[in-house]
CSV table of C-alpha atoms in Angstrom, one decimal:
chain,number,residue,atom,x,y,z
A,3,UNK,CA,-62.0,-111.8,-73.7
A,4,UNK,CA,-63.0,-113.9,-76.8
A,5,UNK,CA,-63.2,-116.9,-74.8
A,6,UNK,CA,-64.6,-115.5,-71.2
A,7,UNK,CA,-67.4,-113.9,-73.4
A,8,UNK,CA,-68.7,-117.0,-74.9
A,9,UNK,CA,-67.9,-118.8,-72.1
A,10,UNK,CA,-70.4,-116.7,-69.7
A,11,UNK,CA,-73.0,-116.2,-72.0
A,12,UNK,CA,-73.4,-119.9,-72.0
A,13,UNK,CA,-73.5,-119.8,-67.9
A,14,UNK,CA,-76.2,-117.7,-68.9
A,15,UNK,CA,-78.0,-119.9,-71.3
A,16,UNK,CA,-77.4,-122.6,-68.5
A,17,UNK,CA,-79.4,-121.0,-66.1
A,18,UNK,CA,-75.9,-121.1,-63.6
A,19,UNK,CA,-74.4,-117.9,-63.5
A,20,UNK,CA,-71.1,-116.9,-61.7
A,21,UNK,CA,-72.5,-115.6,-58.1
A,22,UNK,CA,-70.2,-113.2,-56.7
A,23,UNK,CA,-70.0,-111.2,-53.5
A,24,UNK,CA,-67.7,-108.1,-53.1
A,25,UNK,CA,-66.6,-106.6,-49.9
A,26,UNK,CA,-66.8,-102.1,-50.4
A,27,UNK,CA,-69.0,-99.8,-51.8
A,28,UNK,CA,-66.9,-97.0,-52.5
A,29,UNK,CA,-66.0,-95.4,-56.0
A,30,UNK,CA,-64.6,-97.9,-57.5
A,31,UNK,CA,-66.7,-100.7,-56.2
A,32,UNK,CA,-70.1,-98.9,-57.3
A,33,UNK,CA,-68.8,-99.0,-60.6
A,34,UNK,CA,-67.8,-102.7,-60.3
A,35,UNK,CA,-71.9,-103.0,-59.3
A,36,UNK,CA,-73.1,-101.7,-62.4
A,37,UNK,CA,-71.0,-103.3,-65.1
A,38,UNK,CA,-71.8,-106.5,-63.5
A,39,UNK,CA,-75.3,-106.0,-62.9
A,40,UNK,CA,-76.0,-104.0,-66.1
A,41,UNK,CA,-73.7,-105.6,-68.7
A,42,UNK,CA,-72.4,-108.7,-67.6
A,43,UNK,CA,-74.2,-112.1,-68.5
A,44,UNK,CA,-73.6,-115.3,-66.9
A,45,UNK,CA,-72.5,-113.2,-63.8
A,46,UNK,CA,-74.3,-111.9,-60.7
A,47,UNK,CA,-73.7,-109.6,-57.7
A,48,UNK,CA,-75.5,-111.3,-55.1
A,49,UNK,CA,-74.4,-109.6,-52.0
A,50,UNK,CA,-72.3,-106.3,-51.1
A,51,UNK,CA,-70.7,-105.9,-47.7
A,52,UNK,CA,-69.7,-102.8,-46.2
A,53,UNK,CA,-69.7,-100.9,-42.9
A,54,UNK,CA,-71.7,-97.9,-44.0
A,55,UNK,CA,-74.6,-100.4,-45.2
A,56,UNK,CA,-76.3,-97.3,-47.1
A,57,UNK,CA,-73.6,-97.0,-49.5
A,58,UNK,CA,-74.2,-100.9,-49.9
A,59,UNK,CA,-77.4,-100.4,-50.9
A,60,UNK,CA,-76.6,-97.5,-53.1
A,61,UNK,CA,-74.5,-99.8,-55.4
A,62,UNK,CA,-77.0,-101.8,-55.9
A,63,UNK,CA,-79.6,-99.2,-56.8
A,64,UNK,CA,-77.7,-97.2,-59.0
A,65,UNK,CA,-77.7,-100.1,-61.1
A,66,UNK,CA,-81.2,-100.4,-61.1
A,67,UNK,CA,-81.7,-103.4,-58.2
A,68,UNK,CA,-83.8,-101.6,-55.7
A,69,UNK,CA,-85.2,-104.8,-54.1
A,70,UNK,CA,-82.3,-105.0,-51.8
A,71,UNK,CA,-82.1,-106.8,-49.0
A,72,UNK,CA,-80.2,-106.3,-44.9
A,73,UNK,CA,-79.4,-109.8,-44.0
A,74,UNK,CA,-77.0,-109.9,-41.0
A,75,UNK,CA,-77.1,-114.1,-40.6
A,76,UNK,CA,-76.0,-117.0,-42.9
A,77,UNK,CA,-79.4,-118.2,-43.4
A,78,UNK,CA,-80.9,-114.8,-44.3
A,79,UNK,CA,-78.1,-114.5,-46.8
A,80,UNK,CA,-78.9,-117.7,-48.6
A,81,UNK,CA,-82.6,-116.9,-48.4
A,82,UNK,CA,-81.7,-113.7,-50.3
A,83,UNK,CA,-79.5,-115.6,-52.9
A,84,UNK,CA,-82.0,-118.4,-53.5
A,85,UNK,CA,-85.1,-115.9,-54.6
A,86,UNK,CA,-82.4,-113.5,-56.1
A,87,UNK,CA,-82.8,-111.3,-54.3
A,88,UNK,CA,-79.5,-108.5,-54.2
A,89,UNK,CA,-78.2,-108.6,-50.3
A,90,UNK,CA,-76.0,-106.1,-48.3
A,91,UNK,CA,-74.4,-106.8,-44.7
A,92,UNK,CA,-71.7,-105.2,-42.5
A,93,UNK,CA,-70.4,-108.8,-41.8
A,94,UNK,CA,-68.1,-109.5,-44.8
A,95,UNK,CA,-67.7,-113.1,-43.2
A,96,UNK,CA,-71.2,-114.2,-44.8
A,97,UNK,CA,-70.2,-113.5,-47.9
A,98,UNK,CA,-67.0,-115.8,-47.2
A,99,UNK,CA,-69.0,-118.6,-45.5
A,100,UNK,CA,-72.2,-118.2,-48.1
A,101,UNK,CA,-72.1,-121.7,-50.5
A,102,UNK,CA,-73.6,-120.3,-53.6
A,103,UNK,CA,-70.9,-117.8,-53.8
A,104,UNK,CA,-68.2,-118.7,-56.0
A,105,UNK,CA,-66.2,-115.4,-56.0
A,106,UNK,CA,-64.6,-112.4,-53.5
A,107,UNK,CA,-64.3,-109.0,-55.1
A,108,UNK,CA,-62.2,-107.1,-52.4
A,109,UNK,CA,-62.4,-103.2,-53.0
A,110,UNK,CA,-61.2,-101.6,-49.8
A,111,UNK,CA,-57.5,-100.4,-50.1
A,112,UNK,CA,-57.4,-101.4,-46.6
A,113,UNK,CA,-54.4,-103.9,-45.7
A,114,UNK,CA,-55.7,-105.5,-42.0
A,115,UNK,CA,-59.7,-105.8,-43.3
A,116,UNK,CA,-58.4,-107.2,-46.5
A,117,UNK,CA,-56.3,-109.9,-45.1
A,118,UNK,CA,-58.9,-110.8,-42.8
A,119,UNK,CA,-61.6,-111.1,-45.7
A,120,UNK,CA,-58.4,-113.2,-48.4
A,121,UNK,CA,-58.1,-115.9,-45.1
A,122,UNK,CA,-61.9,-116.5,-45.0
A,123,UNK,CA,-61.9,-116.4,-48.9
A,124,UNK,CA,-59.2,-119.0,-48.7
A,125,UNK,CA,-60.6,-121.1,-45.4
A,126,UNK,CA,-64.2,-121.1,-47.4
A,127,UNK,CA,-62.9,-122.0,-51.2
A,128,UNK,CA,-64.1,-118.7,-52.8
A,129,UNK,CA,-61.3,-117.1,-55.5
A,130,UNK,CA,-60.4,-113.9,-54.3
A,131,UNK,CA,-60.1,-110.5,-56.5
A,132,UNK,CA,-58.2,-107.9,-55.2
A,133,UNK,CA,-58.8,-104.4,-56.4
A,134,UNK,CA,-56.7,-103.8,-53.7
A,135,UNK,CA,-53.0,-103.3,-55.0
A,136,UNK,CA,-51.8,-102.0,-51.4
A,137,UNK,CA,-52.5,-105.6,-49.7
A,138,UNK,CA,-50.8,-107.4,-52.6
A,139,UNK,CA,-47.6,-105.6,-52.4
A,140,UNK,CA,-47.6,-106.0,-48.5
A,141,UNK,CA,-49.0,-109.7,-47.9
A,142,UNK,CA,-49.2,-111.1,-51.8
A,143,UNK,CA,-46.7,-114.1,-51.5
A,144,UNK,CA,-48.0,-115.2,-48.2
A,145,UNK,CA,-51.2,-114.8,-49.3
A,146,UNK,CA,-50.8,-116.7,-52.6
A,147,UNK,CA,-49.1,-119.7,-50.6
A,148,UNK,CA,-52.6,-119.8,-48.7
A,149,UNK,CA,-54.6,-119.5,-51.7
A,150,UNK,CA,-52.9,-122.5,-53.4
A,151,UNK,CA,-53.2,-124.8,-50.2
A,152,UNK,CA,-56.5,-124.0,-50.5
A,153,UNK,CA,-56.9,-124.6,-54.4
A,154,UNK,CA,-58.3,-121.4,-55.3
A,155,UNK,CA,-57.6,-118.4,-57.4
A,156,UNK,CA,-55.9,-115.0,-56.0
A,157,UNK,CA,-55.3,-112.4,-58.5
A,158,UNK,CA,-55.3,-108.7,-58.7
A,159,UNK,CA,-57.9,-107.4,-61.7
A,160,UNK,CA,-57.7,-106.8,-65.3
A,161,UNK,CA,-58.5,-103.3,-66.1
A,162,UNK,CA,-56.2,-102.1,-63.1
A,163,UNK,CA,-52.9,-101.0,-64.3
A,164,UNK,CA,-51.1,-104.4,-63.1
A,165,UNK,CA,-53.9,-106.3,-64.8
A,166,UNK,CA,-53.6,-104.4,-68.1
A,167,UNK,CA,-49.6,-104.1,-67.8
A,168,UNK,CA,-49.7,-108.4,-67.2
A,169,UNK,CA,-52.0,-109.0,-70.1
A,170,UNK,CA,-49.8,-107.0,-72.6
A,171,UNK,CA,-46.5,-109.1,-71.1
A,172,UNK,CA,-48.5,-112.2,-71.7
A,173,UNK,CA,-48.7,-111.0,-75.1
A,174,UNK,CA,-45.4,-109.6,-76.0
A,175,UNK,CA,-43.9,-113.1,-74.5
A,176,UNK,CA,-46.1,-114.9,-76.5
A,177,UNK,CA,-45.8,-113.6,-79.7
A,178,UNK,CA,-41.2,-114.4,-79.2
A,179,UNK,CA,-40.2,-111.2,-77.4
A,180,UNK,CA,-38.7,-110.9,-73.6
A,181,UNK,CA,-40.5,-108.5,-71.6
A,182,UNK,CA,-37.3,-106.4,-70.4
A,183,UNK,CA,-39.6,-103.3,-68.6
A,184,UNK,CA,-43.1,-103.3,-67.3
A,185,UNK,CA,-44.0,-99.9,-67.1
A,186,UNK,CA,-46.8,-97.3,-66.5
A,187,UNK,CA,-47.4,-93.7,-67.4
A,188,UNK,CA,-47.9,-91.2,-65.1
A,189,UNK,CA,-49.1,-87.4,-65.0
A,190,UNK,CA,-48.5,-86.2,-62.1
A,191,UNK,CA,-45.4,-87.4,-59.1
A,192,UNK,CA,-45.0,-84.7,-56.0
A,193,UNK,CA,-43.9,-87.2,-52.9
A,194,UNK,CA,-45.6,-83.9,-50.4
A,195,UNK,CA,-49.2,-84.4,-51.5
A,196,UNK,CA,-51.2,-84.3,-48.6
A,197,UNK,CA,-55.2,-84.7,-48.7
A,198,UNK,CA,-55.5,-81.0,-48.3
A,199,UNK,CA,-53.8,-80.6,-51.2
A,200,UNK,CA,-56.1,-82.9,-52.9
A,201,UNK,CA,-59.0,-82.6,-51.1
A,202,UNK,CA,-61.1,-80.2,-54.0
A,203,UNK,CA,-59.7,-82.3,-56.6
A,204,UNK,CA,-60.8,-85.7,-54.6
A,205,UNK,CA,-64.0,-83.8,-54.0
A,206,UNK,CA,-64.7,-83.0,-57.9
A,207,UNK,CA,-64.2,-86.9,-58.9
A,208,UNK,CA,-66.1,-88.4,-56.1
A,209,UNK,CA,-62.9,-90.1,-54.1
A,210,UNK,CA,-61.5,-90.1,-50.8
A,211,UNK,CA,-58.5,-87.4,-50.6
A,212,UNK,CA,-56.7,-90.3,-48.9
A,213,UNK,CA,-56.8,-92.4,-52.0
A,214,UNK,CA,-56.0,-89.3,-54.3
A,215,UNK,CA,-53.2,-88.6,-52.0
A,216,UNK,CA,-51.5,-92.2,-52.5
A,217,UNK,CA,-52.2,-91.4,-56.3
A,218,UNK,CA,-50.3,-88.2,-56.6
A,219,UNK,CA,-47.4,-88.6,-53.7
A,220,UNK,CA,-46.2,-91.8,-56.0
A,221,UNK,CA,-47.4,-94.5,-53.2
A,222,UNK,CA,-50.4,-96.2,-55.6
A,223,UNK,CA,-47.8,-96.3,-58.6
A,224,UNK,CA,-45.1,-98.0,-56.3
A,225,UNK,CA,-47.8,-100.1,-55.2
A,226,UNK,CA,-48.9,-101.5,-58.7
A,227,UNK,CA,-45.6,-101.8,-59.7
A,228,UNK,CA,-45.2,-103.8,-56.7
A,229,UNK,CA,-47.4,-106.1,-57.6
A,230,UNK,CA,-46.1,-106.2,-61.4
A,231,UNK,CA,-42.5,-107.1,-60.3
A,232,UNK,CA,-44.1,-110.0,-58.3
A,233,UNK,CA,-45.5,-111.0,-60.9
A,234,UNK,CA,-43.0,-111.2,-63.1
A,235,UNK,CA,-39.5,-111.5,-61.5
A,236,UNK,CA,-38.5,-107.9,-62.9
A,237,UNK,CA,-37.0,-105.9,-60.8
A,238,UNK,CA,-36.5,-102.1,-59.2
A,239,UNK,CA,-33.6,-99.7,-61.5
A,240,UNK,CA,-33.2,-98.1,-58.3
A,241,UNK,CA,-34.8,-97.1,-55.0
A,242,UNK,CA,-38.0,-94.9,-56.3
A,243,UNK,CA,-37.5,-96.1,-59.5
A,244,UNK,CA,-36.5,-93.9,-62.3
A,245,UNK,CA,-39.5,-92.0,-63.5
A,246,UNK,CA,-38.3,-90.4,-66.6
A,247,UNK,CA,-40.4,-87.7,-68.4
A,248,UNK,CA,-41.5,-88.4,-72.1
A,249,UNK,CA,-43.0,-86.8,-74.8
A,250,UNK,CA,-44.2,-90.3,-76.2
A,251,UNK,CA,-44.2,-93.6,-74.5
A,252,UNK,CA,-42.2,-94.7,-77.7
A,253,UNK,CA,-38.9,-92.5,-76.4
A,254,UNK,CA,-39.0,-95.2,-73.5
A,255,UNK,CA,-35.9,-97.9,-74.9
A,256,UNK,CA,-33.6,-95.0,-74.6
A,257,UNK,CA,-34.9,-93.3,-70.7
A,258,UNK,CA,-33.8,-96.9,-69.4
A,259,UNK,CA,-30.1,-97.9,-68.7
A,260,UNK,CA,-29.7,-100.7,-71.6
A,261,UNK,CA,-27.3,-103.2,-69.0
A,262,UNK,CA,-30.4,-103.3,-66.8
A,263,UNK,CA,-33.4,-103.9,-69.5
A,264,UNK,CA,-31.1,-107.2,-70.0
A,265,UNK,CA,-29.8,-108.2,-67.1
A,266,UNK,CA,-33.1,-108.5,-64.9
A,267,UNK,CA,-34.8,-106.2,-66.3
A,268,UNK,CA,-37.0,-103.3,-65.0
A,269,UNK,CA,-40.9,-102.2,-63.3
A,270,UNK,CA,-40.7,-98.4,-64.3
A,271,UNK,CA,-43.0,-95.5,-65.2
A,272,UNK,CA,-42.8,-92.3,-67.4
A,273,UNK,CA,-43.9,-88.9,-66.4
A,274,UNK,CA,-46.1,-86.8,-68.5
A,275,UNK,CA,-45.9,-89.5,-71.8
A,276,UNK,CA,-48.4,-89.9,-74.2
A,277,UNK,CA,-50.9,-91.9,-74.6
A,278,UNK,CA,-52.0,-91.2,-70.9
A,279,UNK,CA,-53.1,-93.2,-68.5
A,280,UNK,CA,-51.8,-96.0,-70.4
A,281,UNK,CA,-49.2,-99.1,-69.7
A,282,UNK,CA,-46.5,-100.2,-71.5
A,283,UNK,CA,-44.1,-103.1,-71.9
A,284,UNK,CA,-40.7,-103.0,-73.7
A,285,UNK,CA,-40.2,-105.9,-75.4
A,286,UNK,CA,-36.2,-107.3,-76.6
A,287,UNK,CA,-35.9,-108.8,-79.8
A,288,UNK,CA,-32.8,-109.4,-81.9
A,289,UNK,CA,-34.2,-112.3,-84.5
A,290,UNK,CA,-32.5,-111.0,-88.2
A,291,UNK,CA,-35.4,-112.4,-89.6
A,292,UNK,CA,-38.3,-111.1,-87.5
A,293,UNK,CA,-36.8,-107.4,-87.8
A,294,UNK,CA,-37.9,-106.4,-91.6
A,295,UNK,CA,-41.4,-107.6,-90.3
A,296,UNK,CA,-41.1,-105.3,-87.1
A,297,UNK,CA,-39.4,-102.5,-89.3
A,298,UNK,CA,-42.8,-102.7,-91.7
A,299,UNK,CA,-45.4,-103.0,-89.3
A,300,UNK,CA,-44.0,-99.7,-87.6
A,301,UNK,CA,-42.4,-100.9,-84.6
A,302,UNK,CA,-39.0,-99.3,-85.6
A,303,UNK,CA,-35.8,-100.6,-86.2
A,304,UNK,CA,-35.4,-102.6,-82.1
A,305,UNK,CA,-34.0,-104.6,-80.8
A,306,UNK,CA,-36.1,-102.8,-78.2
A,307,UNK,CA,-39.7,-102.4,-79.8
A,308,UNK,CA,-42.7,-100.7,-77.0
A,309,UNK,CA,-46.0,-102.4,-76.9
A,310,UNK,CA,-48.3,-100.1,-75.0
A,311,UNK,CA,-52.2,-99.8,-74.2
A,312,UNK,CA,-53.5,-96.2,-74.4
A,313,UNK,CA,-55.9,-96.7,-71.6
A,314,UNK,CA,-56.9,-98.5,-68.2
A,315,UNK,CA,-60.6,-99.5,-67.9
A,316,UNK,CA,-60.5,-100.5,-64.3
A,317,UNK,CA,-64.3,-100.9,-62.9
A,318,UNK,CA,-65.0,-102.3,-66.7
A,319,UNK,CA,-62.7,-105.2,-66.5
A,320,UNK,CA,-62.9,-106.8,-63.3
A,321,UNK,CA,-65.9,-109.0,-64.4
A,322,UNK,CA,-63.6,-110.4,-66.9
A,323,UNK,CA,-61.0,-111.6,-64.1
A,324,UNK,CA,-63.8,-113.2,-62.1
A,325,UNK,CA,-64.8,-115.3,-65.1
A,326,UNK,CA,-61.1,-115.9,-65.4
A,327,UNK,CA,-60.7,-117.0,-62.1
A,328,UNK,CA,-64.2,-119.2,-61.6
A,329,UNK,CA,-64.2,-120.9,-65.1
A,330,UNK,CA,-60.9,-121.1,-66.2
A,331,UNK,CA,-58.0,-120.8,-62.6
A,332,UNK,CA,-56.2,-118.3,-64.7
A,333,UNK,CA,-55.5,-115.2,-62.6
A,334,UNK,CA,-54.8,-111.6,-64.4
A,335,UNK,CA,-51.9,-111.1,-61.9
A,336,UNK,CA,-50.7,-113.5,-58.9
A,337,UNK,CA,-47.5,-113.6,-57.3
A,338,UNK,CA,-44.9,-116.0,-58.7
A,339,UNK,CA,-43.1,-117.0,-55.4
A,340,UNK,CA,-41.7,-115.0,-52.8
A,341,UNK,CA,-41.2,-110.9,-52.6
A,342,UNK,CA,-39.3,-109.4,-55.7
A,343,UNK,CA,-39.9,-105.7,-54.5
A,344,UNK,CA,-41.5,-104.2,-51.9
A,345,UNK,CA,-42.9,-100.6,-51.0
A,346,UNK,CA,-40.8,-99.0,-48.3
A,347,UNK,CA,-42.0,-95.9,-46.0
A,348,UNK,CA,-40.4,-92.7,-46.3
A,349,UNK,CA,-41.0,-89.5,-44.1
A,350,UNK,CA,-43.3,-86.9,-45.9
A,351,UNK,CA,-42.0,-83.6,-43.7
A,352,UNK,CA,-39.9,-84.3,-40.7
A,353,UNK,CA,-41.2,-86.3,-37.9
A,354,UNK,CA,-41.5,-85.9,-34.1
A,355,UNK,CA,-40.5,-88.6,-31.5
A,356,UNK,CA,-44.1,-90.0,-30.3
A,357,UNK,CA,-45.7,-89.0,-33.2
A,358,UNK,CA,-48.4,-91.6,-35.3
A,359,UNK,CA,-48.1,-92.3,-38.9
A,360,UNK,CA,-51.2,-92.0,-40.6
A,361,UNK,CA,-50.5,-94.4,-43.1
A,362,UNK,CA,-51.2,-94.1,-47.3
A,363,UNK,CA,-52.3,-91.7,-48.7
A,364,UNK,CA,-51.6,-89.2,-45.3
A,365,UNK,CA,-50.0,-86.3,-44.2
A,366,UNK,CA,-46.8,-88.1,-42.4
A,367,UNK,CA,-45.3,-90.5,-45.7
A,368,UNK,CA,-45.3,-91.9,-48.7
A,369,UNK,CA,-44.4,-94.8,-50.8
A,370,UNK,CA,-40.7,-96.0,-52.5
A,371,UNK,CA,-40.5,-99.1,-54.4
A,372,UNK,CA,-37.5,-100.8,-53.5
A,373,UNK,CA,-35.9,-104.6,-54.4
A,374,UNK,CA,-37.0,-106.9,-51.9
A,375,UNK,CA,-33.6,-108.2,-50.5
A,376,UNK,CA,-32.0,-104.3,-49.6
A,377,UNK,CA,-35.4,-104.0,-48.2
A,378,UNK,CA,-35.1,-107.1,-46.1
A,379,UNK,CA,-31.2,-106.6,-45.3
A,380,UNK,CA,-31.6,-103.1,-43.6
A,381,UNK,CA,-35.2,-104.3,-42.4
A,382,UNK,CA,-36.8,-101.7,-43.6
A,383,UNK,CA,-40.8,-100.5,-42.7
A,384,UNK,CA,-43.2,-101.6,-45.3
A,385,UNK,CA,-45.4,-98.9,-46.5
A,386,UNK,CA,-48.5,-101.1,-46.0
A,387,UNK,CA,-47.7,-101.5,-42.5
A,388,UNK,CA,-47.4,-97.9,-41.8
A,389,UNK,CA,-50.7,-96.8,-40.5
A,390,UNK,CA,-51.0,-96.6,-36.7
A,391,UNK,CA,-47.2,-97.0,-36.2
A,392,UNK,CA,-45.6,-94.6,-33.1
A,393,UNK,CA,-42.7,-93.3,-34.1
A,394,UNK,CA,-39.4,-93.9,-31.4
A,395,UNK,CA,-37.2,-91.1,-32.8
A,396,UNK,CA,-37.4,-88.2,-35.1
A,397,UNK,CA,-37.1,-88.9,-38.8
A,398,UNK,CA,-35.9,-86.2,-40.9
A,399,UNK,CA,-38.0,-85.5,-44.0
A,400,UNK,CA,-37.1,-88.1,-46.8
A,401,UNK,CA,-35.3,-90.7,-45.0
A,402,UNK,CA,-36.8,-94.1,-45.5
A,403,UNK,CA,-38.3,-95.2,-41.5
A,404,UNK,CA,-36.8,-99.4,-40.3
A,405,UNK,CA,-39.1,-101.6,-38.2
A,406,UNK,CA,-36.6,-100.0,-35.0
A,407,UNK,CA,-37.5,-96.7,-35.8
A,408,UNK,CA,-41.6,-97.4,-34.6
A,409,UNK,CA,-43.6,-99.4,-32.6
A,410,UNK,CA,-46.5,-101.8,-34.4
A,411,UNK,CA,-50.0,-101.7,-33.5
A,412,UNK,CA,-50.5,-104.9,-31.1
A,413,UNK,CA,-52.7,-107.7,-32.6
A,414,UNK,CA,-52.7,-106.9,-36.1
A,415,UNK,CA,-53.4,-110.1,-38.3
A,416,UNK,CA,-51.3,-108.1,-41.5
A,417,UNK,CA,-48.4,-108.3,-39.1
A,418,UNK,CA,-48.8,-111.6,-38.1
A,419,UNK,CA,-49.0,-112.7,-42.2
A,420,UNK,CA,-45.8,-110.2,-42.9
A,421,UNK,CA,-43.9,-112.2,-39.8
A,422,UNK,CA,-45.1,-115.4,-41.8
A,423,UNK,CA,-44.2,-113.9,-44.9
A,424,UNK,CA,-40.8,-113.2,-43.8
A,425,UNK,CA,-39.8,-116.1,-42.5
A,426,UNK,CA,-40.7,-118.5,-45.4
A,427,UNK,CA,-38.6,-116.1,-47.7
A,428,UNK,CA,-35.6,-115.5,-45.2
A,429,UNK,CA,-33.0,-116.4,-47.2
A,430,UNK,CA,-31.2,-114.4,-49.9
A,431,UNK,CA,-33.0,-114.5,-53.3
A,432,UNK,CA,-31.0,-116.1,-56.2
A,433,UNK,CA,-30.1,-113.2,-58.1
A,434,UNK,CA,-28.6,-110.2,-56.7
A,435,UNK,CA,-30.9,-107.2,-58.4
A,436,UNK,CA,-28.7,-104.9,-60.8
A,437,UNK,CA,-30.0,-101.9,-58.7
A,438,UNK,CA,-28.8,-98.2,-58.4
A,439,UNK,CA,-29.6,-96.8,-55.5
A,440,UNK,CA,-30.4,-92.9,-54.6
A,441,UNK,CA,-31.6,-91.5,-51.3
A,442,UNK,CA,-35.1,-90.0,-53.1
A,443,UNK,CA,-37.2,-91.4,-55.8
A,444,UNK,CA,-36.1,-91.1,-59.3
């Protein structure tokens, strides 16, 4: 931040500001508007796509840009960017294909419309930001391997809990200690949420009960924590993860099994620790002389010492990663190579033969993270391929659903990528993951 301030308020002074175009207008993405258009120098919104083109609109206005613009052509779009002019379509293409944009924010949660918008990202040189954890943890590593042919940035957002989680491992690593957990904190975990269950609660904040759903059945947190292990190389404890409760996110070093923290290490959460919602890392460090220094700056007595953030400021942030991405090609959080975990699908109550899973966030399943090469070896159903998938036999409440227990959607571009995907990790990883394994989520 003390360099991407400086650094766009002279893009400012310039008269050349960051032009970026984000695909949603939901929640999250109206608040994404505003910072940018309200507090954000050196930056500007020029054109929001979305199907419902009056909640484009409303983005914009809510931030004080009334002067909005329909453009449903190329040329109308540049018109609109040339006289500055803020611009909403239902053609996410446009904002692809427009020149003077240098940036994608994707804000969906969808996994097929998002991997259709990353490849015409990629195909048209425009970075792409996902706030959009779900198609990361499906596609990420196929999708990073078509980013870099095409020389541009992918990366999930600061702000988001795999943004802020990466940022502090940056730190720990740089200041001489080894990140041995990433890990989140988490109020609530109850695998049967449905989105009648959250439906008043989704209501009260403004937020699809589908998206509340995926919060509270543990599918978003496997997500993020996806995306993290990716990230990183750390792995999955066991299937579900572990999930301890805490009073304090300091009690973490001991809720961990100590071989694991140092053989691969661990992507974690604690239930019901304080500070909540924050993110933590665990950082090893065994250096005789560093330890007084540790011991009087009140990190305790380690060799395990817990860096944490208190909060996640997600709509606040993601400004900062487009900077990141346009000035500097440092992403917040990118894929290092191929899968490290992976989110598996799990039955939610117990399934009929014929019957359609509805996907994240839905009545029919929910979310386990799991290490990528148990995943691949008993070819197990990714989460983020789950919606529209017809069931061949009945699944019995719990039990984790293989590609032979459904049949896939015909002509989806997200399978296509995950086929890809596949195939150019197929062989074993290097290191066999230290994992435990249960049958439910930790």
């Amino acid at each position: 931040m003390i360099i991407v301030d400086r650094a766009l308020q002279e893009r400012e002074r310039s008269g050349s500001p960051i032009r970026v175009g984000m695909v949603g207008a939901g929640f999250m993405a109206r608040g994404i508007a505003y910072q940018i258009i309200r507090h954000t120098p050196g930056m500007r919104l020029a054109a929001i796509a979305n199907r419902t083109l009056a909640n484009a609109a409303h983005a914009f206005t809510q931030a004080g840009r009334h002067d909005v613009r329909t453009v449903d052509s190329l040329s109308q779009l540049h018109d609109a960017i040339a006289h500055d002019v803020p611009a909403v379509t239902a053609d996410s293409s446009l904002l692809c294909r427009a020149e003077p944009i240098d940036a994608i924010i994707e804000v969906t949660g969808d996994v097929e419309h998002g991997a259709r918008v990353a490849l015409q990202a990629f195909e048209h040189k425009k970075h792409l930001i996902l706030m959009n954890a779900e198609l990361d943890a499906t596609l990420g590593p196929i999708l990073k391997t078509r980013a870099d042919q095409a020389g541009v940035v992918l990366t999930d957002a600061d702000g988001d809990q795999p943004g802020v989680i990466m940022n502090l491992y940056r730190f720990v690593r740089s200041i001489g200690y080894r990140p041995v957990l990433a890990g989140n904190i988490k109020g609530l975990q109850d695998p049967y949420r449905t989105p009648e269950t959250q439906k008043a609660f989704a209501e009260k904040h403004g937020q699809k009960p589908a998206m509340v759903t995926s919060f509270a059945d543990g599918t978003k947190i496997s997500m993020e924590m996806a995306v993290v292990a990716n990230a990183t190389g750390l792995r999955c404890g066991k299937r579900g993860m572990y999930g301890p409760r805490a009073a304090h996110v300091n009690d973490a070093p001991r809720l961990f099994p100590a071989d694991q923290l140092l053989g691969d290490g661990l992507v974690d959460y604690l239930l019901g620790a304080e500070p909540g919602p924050g993110v933590f890392v665990i950082g090893h460090g065994d250096d005789p002389i560093q330890q007084p220094y540790l011991r009087y700056y009140k990190m305790g007595d380690g060799p395990f010492y817990v860096f944490y953030t208190p909060y996640h400021l997600c709509h606040l942030e993601v400004p900062i990663t487009v900077a990141r991405a346009v000035l500097f090609g440092d992403p917040a959080v990118t894929p290092l190579g191929g899968p490290v975990c992976e989110v598996i699908t799990a039955a939610k109550r117990d399934l009929r033969p014929g019957e359609t899973l509805d996907g994240i966030g839905g009545f029919t399943c929910y979310g386990l993270l799991e290490n990528a090469d148990p995943a691949r070896r008993e070819n197990l159903l990714p989460m983020g391929l789950a919606l529209g998938c017809r069931l061949n036999r009945g699944i019995a409440r719990d039990q984790v659903l293989t590609y032979g227990d459904v049949e896939l959607p015909p002509g989806r571009l997200a399978d296509q990528l995950r086929r890809e995907q596949d195939a150019l990790w197929a062989a074993p990883m290097t290191t066999e993951p230290r994992c435990r394994r249960s049958e439910r989520s930790g």
